[in-house]
Amino acid sequence: MKLVKMMTAVALVAATLTGCDKDFRSINTDTNVPTQVTPDLLLSGVIRNMMNQQVSDAWGIGNIVVQYHAKIQFVNEDRYLWNEQNGVWNSVYGNYRNLQNILTQVSGDNKNAYHGVALILKSWMFSLVADSYGDAPYSEAGKAKTDGLYQPKYDKQEDIYTGILADLKKANEILAASTNTISGDLLYGGGAAANLKWRKLANSLRLRLLMRLSKKKNVNADMQAILNDANTFPVFISNADNAEMKYLSAAPNQWPLYGTRVGSFDEFRVSKTLSDRLSSMADPRLAVFGRPSQKSVAAGTPVIEGIPNGLGDVQALSYNGGPQGVSRVGYTFACLVCNDNGQAVPDPAAARAVLMSYAELQFILAEAREKGMITNGDAATFYRNGIDANMAYWKSLVPVQYNINLDVPASYYTQAAVAYTGTSTEKLDKIYLQKWVALYFTGLEGWHDWKRTGKPEIVPGANNLNNNKVPVRFIYPQSEQSLNGTFRAEAVTRQGADDINTRTWIAQ
């Protein structure tokens, strides 16, 4: 009897286990959790994250190092006491995982618009890494999951540039032949018209990077080839082509600084370098970039007055009588509670995150024409187009309730500091100055361009902690020493000391 009962129990257990095994996969699979995300959802996330990082990089370090802004508290960045600056590195490699997922899904499809757009974003993202750090993982980056490469080699900066320029050219070809349109496009809105916009970005970025590369190589033929065939290689032709992300009035897609604490926001003030240069030209854009100091307003003589960069904590906080004597950053870029008495509440959707603008392209072409690198057009016309475009951009962007007059008097263009006259060197200096103004709040681009030209002049602050040298790169994240030590060490040996004063190959 016991034996019968035992055999029956075994049979029941076996039947139960068989049933569990049969339904195991269906029971334990959550059909509400996707196993693959579509390219449109991945694309919107990558664009949003990277463009917000562009704003963060400009605010935290880019606007400081090229002296658009200065600091009155916690002044280490302004004195060049730089430790790790990992925002670019972490954002690029973190977001590249999702970009790689898009590229994996559309791999080999050279008529898929997502393929072209993904290559453009990849190229831009790795240009940020290469320009900020020099040698870095590129050809083996993002291959941990697909190829088991958890310690990617560091490619030479020169090789990274070769790769991204080739990818931008390929992206233009793919988008020209594409048979589909994209969604999730936070730069150009997707749809049929966006493919051409992305092609213009691809070729305009090529011109930016070729100009940067021109310090090391003759790129004239490559630039000329783009400009000789507008149908094959379209570029930006107006502000309508600007690559920028617009923000919304509602959270969480507001201007990233809108939720900043007033104390944190007010650590950053207008740099005296910016206020002096623009004031000397009676440049109306100064009223966009800064506000009259509270002290001057109270005295009935409102004026935008900046603070010198690189002061020590005590000197910075007491300069010109204290914070009320130093101009805050402009209302267009302000946080919710960072407004002065009687001023309209800042608009959370006014400012934008800029990847590249038509104005920047015009200054690139002006420089190239002035140097004889290209034969198209006229340098003076490109130069004037760049100024006009940037003036018009801010006029279209600044909310009317701020009561900022951005009309440009004719006398602005005829004054000696602006008129396209003088020697070739003097003309180039004017191009560099106006380009510097136009690159305001464009991530780290002002810094990267200055490393190539040394213009306009940046004078280290009186209390700088870097032996009177302006930093020219970021150090590698310290985590790389343990996570990818061998390849990092090879890069340092090849490139030079892992130091903020070591020029990378392209800027030497």
XYZ file of C-alpha atoms in Angstrom:
508
model
C 0.000 0.000 0.000
C 2.808 2.343 0.894
C 4.518 1.551 -2.391
C 1.368 2.422 -4.369
C 0.982 5.747 -2.567
C 4.652 6.566 -3.156
C 4.416 5.808 -6.857
C 1.261 7.911 -7.139
C 3.007 10.872 -5.457
C 5.989 10.548 -7.787
C 3.660 10.510 -10.776
C 1.867 13.635 -9.561
C 5.174 15.454 -9.019
C 6.386 14.428 -12.448
C 3.174 15.627 -14.052
C 3.425 18.912 -12.208
C 7.046 19.452 -13.217
C 6.220 18.580 -16.817
C 3.414 21.115 -16.826
C 5.652 23.798 -15.305
C 8.357 23.115 -17.841
C 5.842 23.288 -20.664
C 4.499 26.710 -19.646
C 7.646 28.092 -18.018
C 8.579 30.529 -20.794
C 5.094 31.948 -21.305
C 4.400 32.269 -17.568
C 7.705 33.988 -16.851
C 7.733 36.344 -19.841
C 6.413 39.836 -19.140
C 4.729 40.856 -22.381
C 4.590 44.444 -21.148
C 8.379 44.760 -21.185
C 9.853 45.299 -24.685
C 12.914 43.321 -25.723
C 13.787 45.781 -28.487
C 13.209 49.541 -28.611
C 12.373 51.159 -31.929
C 14.827 53.687 -33.431
C 12.497 56.666 -32.993
C 12.330 56.203 -29.213
C 16.074 55.665 -28.964
C 16.773 58.686 -31.164
C 14.723 61.118 -29.101
C 16.456 60.002 -25.913
C 19.941 60.393 -27.361
C 19.191 63.848 -28.772
C 17.570 65.084 -25.568
C 20.367 63.821 -23.334
C 23.186 65.086 -25.520
C 21.664 68.516 -26.125
C 20.994 68.988 -22.412
C 24.621 68.039 -21.830
C 25.575 70.699 -24.383
C 23.857 73.294 -22.183
C 25.461 71.879 -19.047
C 28.948 71.933 -20.582
C 28.507 75.532 -21.670
C 27.214 76.661 -18.297
C 29.643 74.779 -16.084
C 32.929 75.235 -17.950
C 32.666 76.336 -21.602
C 31.346 79.837 -20.932
C 33.924 80.256 -18.173
C 37.081 79.193 -19.989
C 36.514 81.487 -22.998
C 35.334 84.280 -20.690
C 31.706 84.818 -21.576
C 31.010 84.287 -17.874
C 33.013 84.506 -14.659
C 32.335 83.283 -11.121
C 31.919 85.134 -7.848
C 31.721 82.032 -5.620
C 33.250 78.545 -5.738
C 35.713 79.881 -8.271
C 37.904 76.819 -8.897
C 36.837 76.430 -12.544
C 37.587 80.088 -13.194
C 41.040 79.785 -11.617
C 41.816 76.658 -13.676
C 41.873 74.356 -10.679
C 40.363 71.636 -12.818
C 40.024 68.080 -11.635
C 37.932 65.666 -13.633
C 35.443 67.154 -16.098
C 33.629 63.983 -17.052
C 30.360 65.324 -18.458
C 31.366 64.925 -22.101
C 32.950 61.515 -21.602
C 30.072 60.025 -19.603
C 27.351 61.463 -21.824
C 28.934 60.407 -25.096
C 29.743 56.855 -24.091
C 26.522 56.447 -22.117
C 24.318 57.635 -24.978
C 26.382 55.858 -27.599
C 25.003 52.566 -26.293
C 21.534 53.544 -27.490
C 22.912 55.027 -30.684
C 24.702 51.745 -31.276
C 21.380 49.943 -30.850
C 19.959 52.065 -33.667
C 22.971 51.352 -35.870
C 22.667 47.615 -35.132
C 19.012 47.611 -36.186
C 19.658 49.435 -39.483
C 23.126 48.056 -40.219
C 23.696 47.540 -43.934
C 20.607 49.499 -44.944
C 22.067 52.425 -46.834
C 18.652 53.840 -47.677
C 17.382 54.052 -44.123
C 17.207 57.614 -42.815
C 17.799 56.426 -39.240
C 21.162 55.082 -40.394
C 22.181 58.468 -41.762
C 20.977 60.430 -38.737
C 22.667 58.010 -36.326
C 25.988 58.439 -38.160
C 25.697 62.232 -37.910
C 25.039 62.095 -34.182
C 27.840 59.576 -33.698
C 30.257 61.841 -35.561
C 29.284 64.919 -33.577
C 29.446 63.067 -30.268
C 32.912 61.638 -30.898
C 34.149 65.014 -32.111
C 33.280 66.289 -28.618
C 35.360 63.543 -27.031
C 38.298 63.963 -29.416
C 38.371 67.750 -29.046
C 38.060 67.592 -25.255
C 40.432 64.714 -24.445
C 42.430 63.819 -27.561
C 42.977 60.101 -28.091
C 39.978 58.059 -26.930
C 38.027 54.846 -27.535
C 36.320 55.068 -30.916
C 36.605 52.128 -33.308
C 36.022 49.593 -30.505
C 33.633 51.722 -28.448
C 30.172 50.308 -27.809
C 31.211 46.730 -28.621
C 30.992 45.189 -25.176
C 27.636 43.568 -25.880
C 28.208 42.646 -29.529
C 31.871 41.667 -29.483
C 32.752 41.242 -25.817
C 35.176 44.193 -25.938
C 35.034 45.589 -22.431
C 38.354 47.404 -22.678
C 38.351 49.259 -26.006
C 41.581 50.618 -27.390
C 42.192 54.372 -27.519
C 42.295 55.554 -31.131
C 44.524 58.446 -32.128
C 42.734 61.777 -32.404
C 43.813 61.915 -36.050
C 42.173 58.549 -36.739
C 38.992 59.593 -34.938
C 38.767 62.638 -37.197
C 39.302 60.478 -40.265
C 36.467 58.219 -39.153
C 33.941 60.903 -38.282
C 34.564 62.867 -41.486
C 34.018 59.687 -43.517
C 30.827 58.919 -41.593
C 29.447 62.413 -42.167
C 30.017 62.039 -45.888
C 28.354 58.614 -45.847
C 25.435 59.973 -43.819
C 24.763 62.619 -46.473
C 24.729 59.915 -49.154
C 22.368 57.684 -47.157
C 19.912 60.500 -46.475
C 19.980 61.564 -50.126
C 18.913 58.048 -51.131
C 16.666 57.328 -48.139
C 13.271 55.779 -48.724
C 11.821 56.559 -45.307
C 11.417 59.460 -42.908
C 12.206 59.593 -39.223
C 10.306 60.202 -36.005
C 11.636 61.102 -32.572
C 13.584 63.964 -34.144
C 13.938 66.684 -31.510
C 16.199 68.822 -33.710
C 14.276 69.077 -36.968
C 10.883 67.574 -36.214
C 11.133 64.527 -38.443
C 9.008 63.979 -41.530
C 9.858 64.508 -45.175
C 11.529 67.896 -44.760
C 13.889 66.734 -42.022
C 16.071 64.519 -44.233
C 17.369 67.552 -46.133
C 17.937 69.439 -42.876
C 20.046 66.577 -41.531
C 22.042 66.482 -44.772
C 22.771 70.192 -44.363
C 23.940 69.518 -40.815
C 26.196 66.663 -41.967
C 27.972 68.849 -44.526
C 28.120 71.931 -42.309
C 29.679 69.815 -39.552
C 32.200 68.536 -42.083
C 33.211 72.129 -42.787
C 33.542 72.856 -39.049
C 35.751 69.824 -38.513
C 37.766 70.361 -41.681
C 38.542 73.894 -40.556
C 39.672 72.533 -37.200
C 41.790 69.949 -38.987
C 43.333 72.620 -41.235
C 45.955 73.397 -38.607
C 47.440 69.944 -39.258
C 46.507 69.134 -42.861
C 45.646 70.821 -46.124
C 41.870 70.429 -46.318
C 41.253 72.935 -49.109
C 40.197 70.372 -51.715
C 37.722 68.730 -49.340
C 36.124 72.062 -48.422
C 36.010 73.137 -52.052
C 34.353 69.881 -53.121
C 31.505 70.476 -50.675
C 30.956 74.050 -51.808
C 31.184 73.271 -55.531
C 28.120 71.007 -55.531
C 25.227 72.339 -53.463
C 22.845 69.654 -54.747
C 25.064 66.797 -53.645
C 26.403 68.523 -50.540
C 23.775 70.957 -49.221
C 24.790 73.151 -46.278
C 23.016 75.617 -43.984
C 21.544 78.547 -45.912
C 19.704 80.421 -43.141
C 18.859 80.397 -39.440
C 15.994 78.042 -40.300
C 18.639 75.332 -40.712
C 20.173 75.795 -37.250
C 20.653 72.512 -35.405
C 19.057 73.330 -32.071
C 16.679 71.796 -29.583
C 13.719 73.915 -28.538
C 12.382 73.624 -25.018
C 8.808 73.571 -23.743
C 7.022 75.575 -21.090
C 6.081 72.484 -19.094
C 8.388 70.253 -17.053
C 10.377 68.103 -17.559
C 11.276 69.534 -20.968
C 12.066 73.080 -19.908
C 15.325 74.977 -20.276
C 17.734 72.936 -18.080
C 18.702 75.938 -15.933
C 15.090 76.854 -15.191
C 14.985 74.729 -12.055
C 18.361 75.914 -10.761
C 18.587 77.336 -7.242
C 19.046 81.083 -7.248
C 22.309 80.804 -5.298
C 23.755 78.289 -7.740
C 22.678 80.366 -10.731
C 24.065 83.592 -9.321
C 27.532 82.105 -8.803
C 27.925 82.779 -12.534
C 28.105 86.388 -13.713
C 28.919 88.245 -16.904
C 32.663 88.289 -17.613
C 34.342 91.673 -17.878
C 35.962 90.358 -21.052
C 32.547 89.989 -22.671
C 31.065 93.211 -21.316
C 34.126 95.270 -22.263
C 34.359 93.907 -25.792
C 30.683 94.276 -26.594
C 30.341 97.631 -24.853
C 33.224 99.036 -26.885
C 31.275 98.161 -30.054
C 27.870 99.244 -28.674
C 26.793 95.709 -29.502
C 23.082 95.184 -28.764
C 23.639 91.495 -27.987
C 25.199 92.439 -24.648
C 21.679 93.127 -23.354
C 20.803 89.514 -24.204
C 23.842 88.028 -22.477
C 23.699 90.137 -19.304
C 21.555 92.442 -17.148
C 22.380 95.834 -15.705
C 23.925 95.453 -12.252
C 21.521 95.999 -9.381
C 23.719 98.791 -8.032
C 23.667 100.722 -11.309
C 19.899 100.325 -11.601
C 19.418 101.682 -8.081
C 21.611 104.662 -8.984
C 19.470 105.403 -12.018
C 22.280 104.709 -14.486
C 21.787 101.069 -15.539
C 24.855 99.476 -17.079
C 26.017 95.935 -17.718
C 29.305 95.519 -15.903
C 31.156 92.231 -15.741
C 33.730 90.848 -13.366
C 37.294 89.817 -14.279
C 37.845 86.097 -14.627
C 40.041 84.129 -12.302
C 39.761 86.095 -9.067
C 40.143 84.433 -5.681
C 37.061 83.809 -3.529
C 37.403 86.959 -1.422
C 38.289 89.243 -4.336
C 35.496 87.842 -6.517
C 32.793 88.223 -3.902
C 33.812 91.788 -3.059
C 34.547 93.052 -6.588
C 32.925 96.404 -7.389
C 31.282 96.528 -3.976
C 29.929 92.991 -4.009
C 27.375 90.950 -6.011
C 25.045 93.897 -6.547
C 27.785 95.626 -8.486
C 28.280 92.748 -10.928
C 25.856 91.883 -13.726
C 23.876 88.677 -13.679
C 23.545 86.438 -16.747
C 20.759 87.511 -19.134
C 17.065 86.864 -18.464
C 16.751 84.623 -21.506
C 18.924 82.039 -19.749
C 17.622 82.533 -16.208
C 15.964 80.202 -13.716
C 12.437 80.601 -12.364
C 13.471 82.574 -9.282
C 16.470 84.306 -10.845
C 14.685 87.499 -11.808
C 15.039 91.041 -10.539
C 12.253 93.061 -8.979
C 9.826 94.329 -11.592
C 11.188 92.061 -14.301
C 8.975 89.584 -16.139
C 9.207 85.975 -14.985
C 11.798 84.113 -17.094
C 10.373 82.029 -19.924
C 11.259 78.334 -19.500
C 11.100 77.819 -23.270
C 12.991 80.911 -24.452
C 16.564 79.631 -24.619
C 17.640 76.733 -26.799
C 20.365 74.113 -26.908
C 22.555 74.736 -29.966
C 24.601 72.121 -31.804
C 25.581 74.297 -34.780
C 24.274 77.488 -36.353
C 24.158 79.128 -39.762
C 26.114 82.058 -38.307
C 28.984 79.758 -37.309
C 29.096 78.295 -40.811
C 29.297 81.778 -42.348
C 32.292 82.660 -40.189
C 33.970 79.385 -41.176
C 33.482 80.293 -44.839
C 34.683 83.863 -44.238
C 37.909 82.561 -42.707
C 38.386 79.985 -45.449
C 37.871 82.582 -48.180
C 40.131 85.158 -46.513
C 42.898 82.548 -46.268
C 42.440 81.421 -49.873
C 41.326 77.949 -48.829
C 38.215 78.176 -51.035
C 37.382 80.180 -54.163
C 33.635 80.525 -53.650
C 31.985 83.733 -52.565
C 33.388 86.802 -50.883
C 34.915 86.873 -47.392
C 33.323 90.221 -46.524
C 29.881 88.904 -47.499
C 30.286 85.730 -45.459
C 31.450 87.832 -42.514
C 28.494 90.214 -42.724
C 26.101 87.273 -43.169
C 27.439 85.746 -39.961
C 26.896 88.922 -37.954
C 23.445 89.529 -39.433
C 22.382 85.941 -38.808
C 23.411 85.972 -35.164
C 21.777 89.354 -34.551
C 18.564 88.115 -36.191
C 18.689 84.874 -34.225
C 18.685 86.605 -30.859
C 16.063 89.102 -31.987
C 13.744 86.213 -32.895
C 14.449 84.372 -29.659
C 14.299 86.918 -26.839
C 10.767 87.279 -25.434
C 9.246 90.701 -26.128
C 8.344 91.138 -22.458
C 12.040 91.571 -21.642
C 11.989 94.916 -23.492
C 15.428 94.411 -25.043
C 16.093 96.511 -28.136
C 17.983 94.390 -30.646
C 17.739 96.730 -33.600
C 21.209 97.145 -35.112
C 22.111 100.699 -36.151
C 23.917 101.120 -39.472
C 26.810 102.706 -37.604
C 27.554 99.348 -35.963
C 28.913 97.953 -39.230
C 30.987 100.994 -40.169
C 32.943 101.360 -36.924
C 36.611 100.406 -37.077
C 36.232 97.378 -34.793
C 33.587 95.812 -37.054
C 34.058 97.072 -40.625
C 35.728 94.475 -42.839
C 38.823 96.543 -43.513
C 42.540 96.431 -42.783
C 45.218 93.824 -43.380
C 44.352 90.169 -43.814
C 45.429 89.528 -40.220
C 43.174 92.315 -38.980
C 40.262 90.958 -40.999
C 40.794 87.484 -39.592
C 40.875 88.916 -36.070
C 37.472 90.494 -36.704
C 36.118 87.182 -37.989
C 37.406 85.390 -34.880
C 35.897 88.014 -32.567
C 32.459 87.878 -34.160
C 32.567 84.084 -34.287
C 33.429 84.051 -30.577
C 30.327 86.143 -29.875
C 28.173 83.901 -32.087
C 29.336 80.742 -30.297
C 27.944 81.979 -26.960
C 26.308 79.079 -25.112
C 27.216 76.554 -27.862
C 28.642 73.905 -25.592
C 32.465 73.911 -25.659
C 32.798 75.147 -29.249
C 34.184 78.560 -28.335
C 36.990 76.844 -26.418
C 37.729 74.292 -29.120
C 37.913 77.020 -31.768
C 40.131 79.204 -29.577
C 42.589 76.318 -29.159
C 43.054 76.371 -32.931
C 43.364 80.123 -33.437
C 44.336 81.647 -30.105
C 41.834 84.379 -30.978
C 40.292 86.428 -29.559
C 42.814 86.717 -26.751
C 42.085 85.010 -23.439
C 44.127 86.354 -20.549
C 44.253 84.097 -17.459
C 42.853 85.758 -14.354
C 45.137 87.394 -11.807
C 44.633 84.598 -9.272
C 44.723 81.664 -11.669
C 46.254 78.427 -10.368
C 47.670 77.130 -13.649
C 50.891 79.107 -14.086
C 49.173 81.667 -16.299
C 48.150 79.068 -18.860
C 44.650 78.586 -20.265
C 43.752 74.859 -20.134
C 43.616 73.113 -23.502
C 42.080 69.724 -22.653
C 40.349 67.656 -19.991
C 42.171 64.909 -18.133
C 40.893 61.376 -18.606
C 38.374 60.110 -16.039
C 40.273 58.548 -13.160
C 38.058 55.477 -13.406
C 39.803 54.665 -16.687
C 42.984 53.872 -14.768
C 41.326 50.829 -13.247
C 38.753 49.976 -15.916
C 40.923 50.416 -19.011
C 44.382 51.098 -17.624
C 46.511 49.507 -20.333
C 45.006 51.384 -23.262
C 44.772 54.631 -21.300
C 48.486 54.343 -20.466
C 49.303 53.798 -24.144
C 47.369 56.943 -25.042
C 49.175 58.997 -22.414
C 52.556 57.728 -23.611
C 51.660 58.598 -27.190
C 49.925 61.910 -26.547
C 51.796 63.333 -23.584
C 51.110 63.836 -19.901
C 47.490 63.477 -18.801
C 47.378 67.153 -17.941
C 45.101 70.093 -18.770
C 48.045 71.836 -20.456
C 48.963 69.037 -22.873
C 47.856 70.033 -26.339
C 46.190 67.305 -28.331
C 47.437 66.486 -31.815
C 44.926 68.656 -33.667
C 45.672 71.787 -31.627
C 49.456 71.573 -31.699
